[in-house]
mmCIF file of C-alpha atoms in Angstrom:
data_model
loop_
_atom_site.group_PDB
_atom_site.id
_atom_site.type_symbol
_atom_site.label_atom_id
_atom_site.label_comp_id
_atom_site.label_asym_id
_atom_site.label_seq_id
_atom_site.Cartn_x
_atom_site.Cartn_y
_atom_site.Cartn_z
ATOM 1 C CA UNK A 1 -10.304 -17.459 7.817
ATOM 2 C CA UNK A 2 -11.899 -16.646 4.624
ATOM 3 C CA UNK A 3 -11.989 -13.461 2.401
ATOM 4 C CA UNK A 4 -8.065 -13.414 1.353
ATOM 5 C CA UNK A 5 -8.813 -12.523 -2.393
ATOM 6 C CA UNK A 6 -9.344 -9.201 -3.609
ATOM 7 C CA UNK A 7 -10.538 -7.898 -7.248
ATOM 8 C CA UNK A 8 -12.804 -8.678 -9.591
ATOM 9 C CA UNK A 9 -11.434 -9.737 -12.448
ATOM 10 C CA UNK A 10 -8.237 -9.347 -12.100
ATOM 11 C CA UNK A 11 -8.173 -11.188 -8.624
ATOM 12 C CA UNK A 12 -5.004 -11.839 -6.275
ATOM 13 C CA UNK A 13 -5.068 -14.129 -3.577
ATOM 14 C CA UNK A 14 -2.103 -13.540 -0.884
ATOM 15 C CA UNK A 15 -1.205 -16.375 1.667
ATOM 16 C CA UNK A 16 1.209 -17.009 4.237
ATOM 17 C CA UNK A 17 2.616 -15.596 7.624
ATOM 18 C CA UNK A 18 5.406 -13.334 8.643
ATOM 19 C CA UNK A 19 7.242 -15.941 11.013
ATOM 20 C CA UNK A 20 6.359 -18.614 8.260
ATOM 21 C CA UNK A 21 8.179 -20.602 6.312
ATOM 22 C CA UNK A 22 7.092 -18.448 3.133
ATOM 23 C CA UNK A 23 4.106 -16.387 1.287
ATOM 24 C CA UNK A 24 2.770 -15.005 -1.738
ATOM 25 C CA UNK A 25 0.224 -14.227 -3.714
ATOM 26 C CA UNK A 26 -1.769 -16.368 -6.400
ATOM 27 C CA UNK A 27 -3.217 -14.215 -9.024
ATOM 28 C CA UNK A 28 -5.853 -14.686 -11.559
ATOM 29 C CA UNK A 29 -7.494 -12.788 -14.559
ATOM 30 C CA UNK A 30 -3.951 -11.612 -15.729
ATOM 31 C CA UNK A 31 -4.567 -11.470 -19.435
ATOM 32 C CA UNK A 32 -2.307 -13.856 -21.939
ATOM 33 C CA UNK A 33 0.852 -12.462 -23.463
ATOM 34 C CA UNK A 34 1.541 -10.322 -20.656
ATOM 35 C CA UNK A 35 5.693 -9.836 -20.767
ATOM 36 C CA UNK A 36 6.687 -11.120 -17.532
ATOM 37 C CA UNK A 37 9.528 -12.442 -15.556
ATOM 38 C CA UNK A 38 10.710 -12.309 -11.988
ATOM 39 C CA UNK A 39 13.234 -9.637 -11.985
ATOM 40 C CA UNK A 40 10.134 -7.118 -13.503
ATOM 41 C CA UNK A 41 8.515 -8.725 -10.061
ATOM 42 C CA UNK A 42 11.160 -8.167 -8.033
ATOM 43 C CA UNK A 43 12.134 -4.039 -9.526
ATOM 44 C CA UNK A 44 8.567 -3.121 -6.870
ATOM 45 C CA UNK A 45 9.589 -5.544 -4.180
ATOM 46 C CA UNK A 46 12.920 -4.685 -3.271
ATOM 47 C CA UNK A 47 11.532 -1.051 -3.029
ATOM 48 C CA UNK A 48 9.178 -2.314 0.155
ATOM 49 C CA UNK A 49 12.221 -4.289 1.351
ATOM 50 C CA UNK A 50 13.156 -4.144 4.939
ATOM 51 C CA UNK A 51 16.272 -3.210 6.389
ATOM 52 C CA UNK A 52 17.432 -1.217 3.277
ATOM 53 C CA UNK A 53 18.293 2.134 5.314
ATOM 54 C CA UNK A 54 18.035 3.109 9.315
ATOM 55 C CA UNK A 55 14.918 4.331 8.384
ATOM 56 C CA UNK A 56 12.954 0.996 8.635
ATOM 57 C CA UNK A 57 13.045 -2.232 10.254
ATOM 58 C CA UNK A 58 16.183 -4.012 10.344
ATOM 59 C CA UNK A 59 14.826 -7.453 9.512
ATOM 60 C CA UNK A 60 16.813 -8.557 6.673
ATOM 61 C CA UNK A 61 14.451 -10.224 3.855
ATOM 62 C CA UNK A 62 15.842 -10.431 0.149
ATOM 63 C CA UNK A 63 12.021 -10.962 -0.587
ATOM 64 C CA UNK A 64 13.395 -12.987 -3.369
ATOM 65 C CA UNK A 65 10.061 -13.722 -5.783
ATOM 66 C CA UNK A 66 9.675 -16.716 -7.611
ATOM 67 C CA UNK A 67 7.358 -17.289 -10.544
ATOM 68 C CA UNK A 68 5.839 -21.136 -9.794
ATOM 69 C CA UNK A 69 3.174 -21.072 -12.622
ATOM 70 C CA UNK A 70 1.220 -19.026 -15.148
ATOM 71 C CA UNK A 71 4.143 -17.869 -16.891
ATOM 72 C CA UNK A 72 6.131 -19.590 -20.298
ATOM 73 C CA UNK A 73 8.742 -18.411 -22.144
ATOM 74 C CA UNK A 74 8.461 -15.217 -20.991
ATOM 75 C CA UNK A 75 4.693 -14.360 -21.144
ATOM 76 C CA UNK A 76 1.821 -14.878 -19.068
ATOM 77 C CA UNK A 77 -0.725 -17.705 -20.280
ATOM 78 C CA UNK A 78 -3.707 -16.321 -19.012
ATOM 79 C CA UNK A 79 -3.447 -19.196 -16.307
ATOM 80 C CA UNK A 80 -3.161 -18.397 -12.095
ATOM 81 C CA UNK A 81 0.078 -17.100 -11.455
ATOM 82 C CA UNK A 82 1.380 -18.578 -8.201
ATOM 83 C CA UNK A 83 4.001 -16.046 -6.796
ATOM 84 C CA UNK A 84 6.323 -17.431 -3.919
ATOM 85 C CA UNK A 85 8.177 -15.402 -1.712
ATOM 86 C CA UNK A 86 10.394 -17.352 1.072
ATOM 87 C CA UNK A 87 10.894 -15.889 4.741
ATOM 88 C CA UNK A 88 14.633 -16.069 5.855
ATOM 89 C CA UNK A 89 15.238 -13.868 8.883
ATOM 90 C CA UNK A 90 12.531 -14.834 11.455
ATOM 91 C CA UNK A 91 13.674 -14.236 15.113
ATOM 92 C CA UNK A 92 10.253 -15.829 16.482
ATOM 93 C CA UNK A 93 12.617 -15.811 20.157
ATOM 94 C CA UNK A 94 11.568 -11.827 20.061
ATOM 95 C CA UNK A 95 7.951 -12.549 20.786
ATOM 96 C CA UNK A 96 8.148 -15.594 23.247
ATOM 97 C CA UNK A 97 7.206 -12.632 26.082
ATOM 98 C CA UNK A 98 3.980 -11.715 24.872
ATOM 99 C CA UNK A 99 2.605 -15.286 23.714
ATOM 100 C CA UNK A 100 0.134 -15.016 26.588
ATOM 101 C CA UNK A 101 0.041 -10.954 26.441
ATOM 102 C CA UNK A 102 -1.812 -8.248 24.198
ATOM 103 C CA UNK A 103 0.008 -5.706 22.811
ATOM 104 C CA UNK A 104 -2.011 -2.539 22.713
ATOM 105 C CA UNK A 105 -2.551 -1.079 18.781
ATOM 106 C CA UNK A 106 -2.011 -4.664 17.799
ATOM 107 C CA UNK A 107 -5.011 -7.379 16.527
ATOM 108 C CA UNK A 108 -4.006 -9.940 19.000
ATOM 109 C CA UNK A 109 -6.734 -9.245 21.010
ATOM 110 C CA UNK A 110 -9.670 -9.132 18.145
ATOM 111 C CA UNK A 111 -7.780 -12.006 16.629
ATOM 112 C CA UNK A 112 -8.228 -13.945 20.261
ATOM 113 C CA UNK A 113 -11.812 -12.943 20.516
ATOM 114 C CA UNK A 114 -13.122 -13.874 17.221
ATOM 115 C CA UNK A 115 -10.863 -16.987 16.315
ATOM 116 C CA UNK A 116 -10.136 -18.631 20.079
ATOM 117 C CA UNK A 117 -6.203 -18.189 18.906
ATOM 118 C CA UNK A 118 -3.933 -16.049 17.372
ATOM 119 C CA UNK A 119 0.029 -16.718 15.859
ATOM 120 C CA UNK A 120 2.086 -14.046 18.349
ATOM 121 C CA UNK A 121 5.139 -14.440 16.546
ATOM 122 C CA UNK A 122 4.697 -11.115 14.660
ATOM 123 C CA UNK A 123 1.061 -11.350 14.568
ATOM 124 C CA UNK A 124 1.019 -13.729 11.804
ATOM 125 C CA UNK A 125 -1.772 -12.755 9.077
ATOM 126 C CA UNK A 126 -2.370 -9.333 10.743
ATOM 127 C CA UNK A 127 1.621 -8.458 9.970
ATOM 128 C CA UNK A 128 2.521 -6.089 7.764
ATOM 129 C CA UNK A 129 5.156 -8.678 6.196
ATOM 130 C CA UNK A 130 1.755 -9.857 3.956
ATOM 131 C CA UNK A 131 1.971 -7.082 2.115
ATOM 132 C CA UNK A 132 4.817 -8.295 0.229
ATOM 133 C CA UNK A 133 2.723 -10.906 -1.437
ATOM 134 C CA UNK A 134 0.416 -7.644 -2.573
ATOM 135 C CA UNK A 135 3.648 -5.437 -4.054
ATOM 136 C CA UNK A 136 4.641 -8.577 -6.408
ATOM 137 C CA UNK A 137 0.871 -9.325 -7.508
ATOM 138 C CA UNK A 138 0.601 -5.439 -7.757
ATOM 139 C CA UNK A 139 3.717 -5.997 -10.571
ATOM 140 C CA UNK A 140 1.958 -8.059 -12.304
ATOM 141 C CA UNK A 141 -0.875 -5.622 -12.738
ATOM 142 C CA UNK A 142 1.821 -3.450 -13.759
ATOM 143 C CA UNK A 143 3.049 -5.214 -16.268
ATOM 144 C CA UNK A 144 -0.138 -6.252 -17.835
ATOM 145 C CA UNK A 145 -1.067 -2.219 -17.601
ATOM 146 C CA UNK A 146 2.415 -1.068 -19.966
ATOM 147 C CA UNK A 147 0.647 -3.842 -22.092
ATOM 148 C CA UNK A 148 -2.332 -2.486 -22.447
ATOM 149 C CA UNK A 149 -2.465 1.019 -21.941
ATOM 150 C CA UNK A 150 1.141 2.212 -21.889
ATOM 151 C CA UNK A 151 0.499 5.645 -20.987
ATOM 152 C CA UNK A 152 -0.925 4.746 -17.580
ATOM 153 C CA UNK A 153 2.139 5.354 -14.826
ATOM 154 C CA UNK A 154 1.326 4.925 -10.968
ATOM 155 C CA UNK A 155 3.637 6.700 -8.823
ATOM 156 C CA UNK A 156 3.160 7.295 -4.481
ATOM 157 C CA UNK A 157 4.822 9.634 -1.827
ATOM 158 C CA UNK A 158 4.897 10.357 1.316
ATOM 159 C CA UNK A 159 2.774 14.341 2.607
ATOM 160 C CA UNK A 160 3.550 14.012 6.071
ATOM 161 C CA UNK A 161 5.032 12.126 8.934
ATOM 162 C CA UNK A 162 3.789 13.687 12.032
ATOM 163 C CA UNK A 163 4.365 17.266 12.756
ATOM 164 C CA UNK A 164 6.870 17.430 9.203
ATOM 165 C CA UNK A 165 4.840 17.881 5.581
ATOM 166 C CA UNK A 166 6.095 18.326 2.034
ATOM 167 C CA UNK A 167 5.651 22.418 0.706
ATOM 168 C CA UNK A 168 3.642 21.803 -2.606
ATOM 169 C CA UNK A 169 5.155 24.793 -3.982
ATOM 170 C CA UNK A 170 8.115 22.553 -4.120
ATOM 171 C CA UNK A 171 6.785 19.645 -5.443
ATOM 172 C CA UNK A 172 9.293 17.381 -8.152
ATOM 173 C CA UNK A 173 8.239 14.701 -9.137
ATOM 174 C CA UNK A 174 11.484 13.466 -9.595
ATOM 175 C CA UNK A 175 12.737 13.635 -6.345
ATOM 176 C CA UNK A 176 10.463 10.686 -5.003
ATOM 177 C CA UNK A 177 12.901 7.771 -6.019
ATOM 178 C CA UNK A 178 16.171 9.570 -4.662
ATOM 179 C CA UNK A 179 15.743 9.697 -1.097
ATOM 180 C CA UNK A 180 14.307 7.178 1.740
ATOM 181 C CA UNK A 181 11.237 8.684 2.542
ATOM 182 C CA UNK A 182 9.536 9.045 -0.972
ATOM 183 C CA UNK A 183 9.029 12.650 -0.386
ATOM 184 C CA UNK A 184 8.361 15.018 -3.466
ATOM 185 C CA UNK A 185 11.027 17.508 -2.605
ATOM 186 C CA UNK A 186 15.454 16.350 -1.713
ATOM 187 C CA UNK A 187 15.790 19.548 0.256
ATOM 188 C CA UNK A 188 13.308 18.467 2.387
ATOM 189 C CA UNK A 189 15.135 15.379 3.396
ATOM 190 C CA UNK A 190 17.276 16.769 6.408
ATOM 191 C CA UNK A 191 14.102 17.940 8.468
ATOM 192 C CA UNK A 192 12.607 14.662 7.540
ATOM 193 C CA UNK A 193 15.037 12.875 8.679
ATOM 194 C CA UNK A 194 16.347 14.810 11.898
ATOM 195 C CA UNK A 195 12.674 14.215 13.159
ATOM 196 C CA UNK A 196 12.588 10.786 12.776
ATOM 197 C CA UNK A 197 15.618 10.197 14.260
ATOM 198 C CA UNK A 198 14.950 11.922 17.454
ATOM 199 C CA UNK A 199 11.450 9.622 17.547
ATOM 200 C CA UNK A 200 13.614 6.709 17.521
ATOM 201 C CA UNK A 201 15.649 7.790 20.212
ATOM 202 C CA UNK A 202 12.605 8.445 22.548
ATOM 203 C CA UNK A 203 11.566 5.063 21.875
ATOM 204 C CA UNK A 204 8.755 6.099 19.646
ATOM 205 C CA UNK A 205 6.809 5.902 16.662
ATOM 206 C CA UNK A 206 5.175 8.595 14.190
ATOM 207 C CA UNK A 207 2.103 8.075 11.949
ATOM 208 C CA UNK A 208 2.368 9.448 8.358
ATOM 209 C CA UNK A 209 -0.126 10.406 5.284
ATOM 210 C CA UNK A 210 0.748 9.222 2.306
ATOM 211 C CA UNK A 211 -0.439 9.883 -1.516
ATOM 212 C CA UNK A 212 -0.529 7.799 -4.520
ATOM 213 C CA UNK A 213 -1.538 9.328 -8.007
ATOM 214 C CA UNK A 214 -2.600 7.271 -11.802
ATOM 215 C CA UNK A 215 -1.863 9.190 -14.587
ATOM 216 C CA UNK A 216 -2.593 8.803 -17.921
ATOM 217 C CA UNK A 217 -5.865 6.620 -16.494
ATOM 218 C CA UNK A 218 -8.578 6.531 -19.485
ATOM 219 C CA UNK A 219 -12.258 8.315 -19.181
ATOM 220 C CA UNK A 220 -14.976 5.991 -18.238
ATOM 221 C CA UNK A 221 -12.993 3.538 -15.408
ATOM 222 C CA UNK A 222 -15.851 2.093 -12.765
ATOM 223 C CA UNK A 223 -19.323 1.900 -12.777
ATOM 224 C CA UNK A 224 -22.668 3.067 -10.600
ATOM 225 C CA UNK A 225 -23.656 2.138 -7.841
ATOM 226 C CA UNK A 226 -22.334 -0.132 -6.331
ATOM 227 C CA UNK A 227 -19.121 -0.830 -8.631
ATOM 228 C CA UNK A 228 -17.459 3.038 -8.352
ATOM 229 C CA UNK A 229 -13.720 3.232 -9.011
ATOM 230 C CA UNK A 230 -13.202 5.359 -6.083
ATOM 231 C CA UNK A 231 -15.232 2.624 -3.534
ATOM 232 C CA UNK A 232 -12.684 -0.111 -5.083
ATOM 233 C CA UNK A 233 -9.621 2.675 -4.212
ATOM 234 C CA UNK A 234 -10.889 3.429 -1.138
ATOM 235 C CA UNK A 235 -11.624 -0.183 0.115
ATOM 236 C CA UNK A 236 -7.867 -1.453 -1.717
ATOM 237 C CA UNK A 237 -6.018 1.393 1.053
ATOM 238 C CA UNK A 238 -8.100 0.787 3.824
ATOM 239 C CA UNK A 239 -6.851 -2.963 3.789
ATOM 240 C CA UNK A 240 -3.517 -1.882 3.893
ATOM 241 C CA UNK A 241 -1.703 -2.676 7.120
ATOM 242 C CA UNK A 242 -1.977 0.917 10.194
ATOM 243 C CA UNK A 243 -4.657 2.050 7.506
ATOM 244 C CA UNK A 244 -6.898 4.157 9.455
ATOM 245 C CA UNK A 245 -8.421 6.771 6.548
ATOM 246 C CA UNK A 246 -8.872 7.269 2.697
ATOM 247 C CA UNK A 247 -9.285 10.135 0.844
ATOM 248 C CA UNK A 248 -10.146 10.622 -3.152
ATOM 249 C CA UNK A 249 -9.162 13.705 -4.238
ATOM 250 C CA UNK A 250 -9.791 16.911 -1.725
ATOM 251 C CA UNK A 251 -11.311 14.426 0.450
ATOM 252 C CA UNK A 252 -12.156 15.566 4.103
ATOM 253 C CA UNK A 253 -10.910 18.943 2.924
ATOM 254 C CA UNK A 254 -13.945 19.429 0.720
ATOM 255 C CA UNK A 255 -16.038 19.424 3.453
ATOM 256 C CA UNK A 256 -14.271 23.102 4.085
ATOM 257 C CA UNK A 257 -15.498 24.436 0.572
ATOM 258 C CA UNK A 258 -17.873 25.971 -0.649
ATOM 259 C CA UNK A 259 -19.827 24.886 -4.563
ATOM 260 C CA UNK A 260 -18.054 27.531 -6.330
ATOM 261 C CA UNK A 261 -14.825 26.306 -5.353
ATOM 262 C CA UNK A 262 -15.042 22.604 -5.128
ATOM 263 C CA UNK A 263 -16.996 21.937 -8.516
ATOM 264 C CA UNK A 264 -14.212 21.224 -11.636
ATOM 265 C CA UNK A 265 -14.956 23.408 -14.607
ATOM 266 C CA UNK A 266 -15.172 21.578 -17.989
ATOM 267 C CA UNK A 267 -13.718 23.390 -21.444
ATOM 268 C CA UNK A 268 -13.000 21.698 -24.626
ATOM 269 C CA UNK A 269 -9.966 21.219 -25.592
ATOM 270 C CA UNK A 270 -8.060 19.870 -29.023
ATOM 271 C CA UNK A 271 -7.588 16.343 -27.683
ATOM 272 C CA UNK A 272 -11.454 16.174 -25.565
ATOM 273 C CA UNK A 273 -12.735 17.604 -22.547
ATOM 274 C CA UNK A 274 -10.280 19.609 -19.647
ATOM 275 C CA UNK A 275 -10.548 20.376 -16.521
ATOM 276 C CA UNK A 276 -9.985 23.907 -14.745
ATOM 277 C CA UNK A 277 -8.893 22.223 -11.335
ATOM 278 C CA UNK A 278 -9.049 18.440 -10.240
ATOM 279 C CA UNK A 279 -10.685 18.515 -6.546
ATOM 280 C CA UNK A 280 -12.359 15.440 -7.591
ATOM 281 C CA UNK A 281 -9.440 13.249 -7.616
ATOM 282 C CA UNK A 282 -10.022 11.857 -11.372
ATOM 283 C CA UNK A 283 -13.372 10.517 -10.247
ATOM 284 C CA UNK A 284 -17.103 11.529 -10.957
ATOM 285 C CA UNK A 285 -20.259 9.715 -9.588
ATOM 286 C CA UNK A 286 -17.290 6.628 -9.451
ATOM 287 C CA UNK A 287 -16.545 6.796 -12.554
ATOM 288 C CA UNK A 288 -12.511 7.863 -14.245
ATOM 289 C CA UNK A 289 -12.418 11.523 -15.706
ATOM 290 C CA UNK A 290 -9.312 11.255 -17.621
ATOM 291 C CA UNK A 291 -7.945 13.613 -15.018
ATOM 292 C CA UNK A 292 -5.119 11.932 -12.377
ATOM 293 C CA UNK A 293 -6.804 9.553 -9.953
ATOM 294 C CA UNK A 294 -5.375 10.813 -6.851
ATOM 295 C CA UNK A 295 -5.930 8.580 -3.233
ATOM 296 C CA UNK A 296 -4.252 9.943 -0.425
ATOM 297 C CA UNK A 297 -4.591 8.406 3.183
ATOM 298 C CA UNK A 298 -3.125 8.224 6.478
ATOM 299 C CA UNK A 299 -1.269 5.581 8.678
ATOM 300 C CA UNK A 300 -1.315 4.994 12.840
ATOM 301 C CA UNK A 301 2.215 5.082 14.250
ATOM 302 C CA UNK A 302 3.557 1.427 15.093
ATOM 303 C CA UNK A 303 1.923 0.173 17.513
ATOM 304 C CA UNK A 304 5.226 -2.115 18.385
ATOM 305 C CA UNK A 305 7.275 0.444 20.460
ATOM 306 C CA UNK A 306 10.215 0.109 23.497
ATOM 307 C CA UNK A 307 8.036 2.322 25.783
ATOM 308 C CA UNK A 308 6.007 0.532 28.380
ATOM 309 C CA UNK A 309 2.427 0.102 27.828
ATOM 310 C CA UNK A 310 -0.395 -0.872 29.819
ATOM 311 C CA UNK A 311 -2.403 -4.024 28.622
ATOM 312 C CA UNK A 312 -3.858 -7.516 29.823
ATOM 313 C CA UNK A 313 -2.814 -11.141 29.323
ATOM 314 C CA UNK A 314 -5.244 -14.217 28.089
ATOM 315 C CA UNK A 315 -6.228 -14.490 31.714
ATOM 316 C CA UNK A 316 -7.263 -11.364 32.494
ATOM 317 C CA UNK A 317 -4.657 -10.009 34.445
ATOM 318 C CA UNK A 318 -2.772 -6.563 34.404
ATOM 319 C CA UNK A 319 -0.011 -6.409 32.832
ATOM 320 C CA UNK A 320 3.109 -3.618 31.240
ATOM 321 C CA UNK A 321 4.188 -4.514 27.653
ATOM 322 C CA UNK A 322 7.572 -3.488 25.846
ATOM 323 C CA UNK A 323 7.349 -4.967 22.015
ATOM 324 C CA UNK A 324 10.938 -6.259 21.269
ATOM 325 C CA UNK A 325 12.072 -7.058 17.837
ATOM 326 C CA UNK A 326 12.616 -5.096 14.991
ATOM 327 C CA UNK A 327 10.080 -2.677 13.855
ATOM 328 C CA UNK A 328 9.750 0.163 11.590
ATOM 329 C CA UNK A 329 9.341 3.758 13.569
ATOM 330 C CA UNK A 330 7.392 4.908 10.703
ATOM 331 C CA UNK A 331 5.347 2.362 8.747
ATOM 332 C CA UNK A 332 4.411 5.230 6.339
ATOM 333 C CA UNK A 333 7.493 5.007 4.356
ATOM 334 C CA UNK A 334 7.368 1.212 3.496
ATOM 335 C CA UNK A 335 3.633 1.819 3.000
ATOM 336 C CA UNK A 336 4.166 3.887 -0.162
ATOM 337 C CA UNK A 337 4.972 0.986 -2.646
ATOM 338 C CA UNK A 338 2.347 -1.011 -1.224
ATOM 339 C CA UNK A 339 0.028 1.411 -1.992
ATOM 340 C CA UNK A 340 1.129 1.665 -5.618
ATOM 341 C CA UNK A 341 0.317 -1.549 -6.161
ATOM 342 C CA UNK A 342 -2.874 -1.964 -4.909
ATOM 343 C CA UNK A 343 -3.287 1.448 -6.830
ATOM 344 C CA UNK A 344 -2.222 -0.743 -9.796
ATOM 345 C CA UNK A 345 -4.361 -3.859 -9.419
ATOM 346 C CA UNK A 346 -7.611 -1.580 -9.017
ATOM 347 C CA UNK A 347 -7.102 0.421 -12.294
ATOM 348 C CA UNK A 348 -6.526 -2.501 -14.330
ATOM 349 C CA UNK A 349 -9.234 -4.962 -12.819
ATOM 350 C CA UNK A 350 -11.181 -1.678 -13.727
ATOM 351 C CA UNK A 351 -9.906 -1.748 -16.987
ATOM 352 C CA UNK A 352 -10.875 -5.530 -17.707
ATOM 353 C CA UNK A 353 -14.527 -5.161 -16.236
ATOM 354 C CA UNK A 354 -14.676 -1.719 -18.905
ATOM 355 C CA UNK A 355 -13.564 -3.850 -21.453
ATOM 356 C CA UNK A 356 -15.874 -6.616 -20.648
ATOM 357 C CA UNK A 357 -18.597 -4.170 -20.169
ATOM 358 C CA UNK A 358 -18.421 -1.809 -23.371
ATOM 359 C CA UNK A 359 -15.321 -3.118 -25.306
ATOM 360 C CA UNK A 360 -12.594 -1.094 -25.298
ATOM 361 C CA UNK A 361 -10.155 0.520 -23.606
ATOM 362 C CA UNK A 362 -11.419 4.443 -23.763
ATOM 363 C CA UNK A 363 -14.350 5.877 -23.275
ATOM 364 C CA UNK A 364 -17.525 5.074 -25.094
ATOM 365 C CA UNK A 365 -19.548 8.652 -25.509
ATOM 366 C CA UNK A 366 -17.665 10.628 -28.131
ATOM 367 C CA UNK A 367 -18.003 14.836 -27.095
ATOM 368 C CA UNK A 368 -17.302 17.304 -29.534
#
């Protein structure tokens, strides 16, 4: 199984399973001098942990990170950072029922068809547990972005989880940390809640949209044709775990709009260009606006559920599957600082290949 390494040049590698005996991430192209030590790592991880509220999964994981290389005395060396993260509370007994089953929503079968096997406990690479190993590479790239451009701050929340969305009109931003759900808006939280809840109780899951926004991102990020800032965003989400769509900025919305609406005026301002609206998303012909890059997409509900399901085993044969274990009713809310970070990792491999391209950090036309 190839193709585990994403980036450019700032490249992470992630390896491991979730019914392993550990994974992580090796990551290369982090610039030297990079302040760095494991507790910066672990401030993003324990904000994907499992079994933190009733909300999620109750597998308990201290998704403990440890720093193996690439790191001395406090500072990155500009050598591959090998990033460790050990599994501790497997129950592999929960899938011993479905070794010779497919669970429908799940990538046992496409896993079966194209390799000739597949790891059933948990679904091994295709679990979402891998995603750890991209929310402590993603701190990296956070770190190594406060180094170089300070003034670039990636923050994600949840818009909806089925029938419930936030009210823009009461958007704060500083709501998003205080509650479980990431949501832009603490009076909101009840509803949120109440609904989830009663999909638990019918033995259900929920799908959920979720938004992640870069501010403070310079003008001139990506390249045309094929090296656009918004393909790397859009192709970073989509590999995310329940992915199943990407937007940049009004995305499928604009396809409601007319010219006159959609098209961001330009005025001069005292510090360079503004903008009258941003239905772009940050982005123009792939390329950063100085506007916030905004990326907003949406998750399937989990397909591992208590309610009986139709499906087949390796033989053939009919079969009715119940997924046991522990599993998150709503993958959308654990999804949100996994998307930060591969938010993260794209704006600063974007800012190494501008760098490498023009020199520099901002943009290279001067206007005004």
């Amino acid at each position: 199984m190839s193709l585990n390494t994403f980036g450019h040049l700032f490249r992470f590698t992630t390896w491991g399973e979730s019914h392993g005996p550990a994974l992580g991430a090796t990551v290369d192209g982090c610039p030297p001098g990079v302040p760095l030590d494991e507790a910066a790592l672990q401030h993003w991880l324990d904000k994907r942990r499992p079994g933190q509220n009733k909300h999620t999964t109750q597998r308990q994981e201290p998704d403990a990170v440890r720093i193996l290389s690439g790191v001395f005395e406090g500072q990155s060396t500009g050598t591959p950072i090998q990033l460790m993260i050990e599994n501790t509370d497997q129950r592999s007994r929960d899938y011993g029922d479905i070794a010779q089953t497919f669970r429908p929503g799940h990538a046992d079968i496409t896993y079966h068809q194209k390799y000739g096997l597949r790891d059933y406990r948990g679904g091994g690479r295709s679990s979402a547990r891998e995603t750890a190993a991209r929310v402590a590479a993603g701190g990296v790239a956070r770190a190594a972005l406060e180094a170089l451009v300070p003034g670039v701050k990636v923050k994600g929340y949840m818009t909806r989880m089925g029938d419930v969305t936030i009210d823009r009109d009461r958007f704060d931003w500083a709501a998003i940390d205080g509650n479980d759900f990431w949501i832009p808006d603490a009076g909101a939280v009840p509803e949120w809640e109440s609904y989830l809840q009663q999909i638990r109780k019918a033995q259900n899951s929920v799908g959920a949209e979720i938004e992640v926004v870069a501010r403070g991102v310079p003008a001139g990020l990506g390249a045309p044709v094929y090296g656009k800032l918004d393909t790397d965003l859009a192709a970073a989400m989509m590999s995310i775990n329940a992915v199943k769509g990407v937007e940049i900025g009004e995305g499928m919305a604009a396809a409601h709009l007319k010219g006159t609406d959609n098209a961001d005026e330009i005025f001069m301002g005292k510090d360079g260009p503004e903008y009258s609206s941003n239905h772009a998303g940050g982005v123009l012909g792939g390329i950063s606006t100085g506007q916030d890059v905004v990326v907003r997409f949406a998750v399937k509900p989990t397909s591992s559920i208590l309610t009986p399901r139709q499906s087949i085993r390796m033989d053939g044969t009919p079969t009715e599957v119940v997924t046991k274990g522990r599993h998150d009713p709503c993958v959308g809310i654990r999804a949100v600082p996994v998307a930060e970070a591969m938010m993260a990792c794209v704006i600063l491999d974007h800012l190494l290949l501008h760098r490498g391209q023009v020199g520099g950090l901002g943009p290279r036309g001067q206007i005004g």
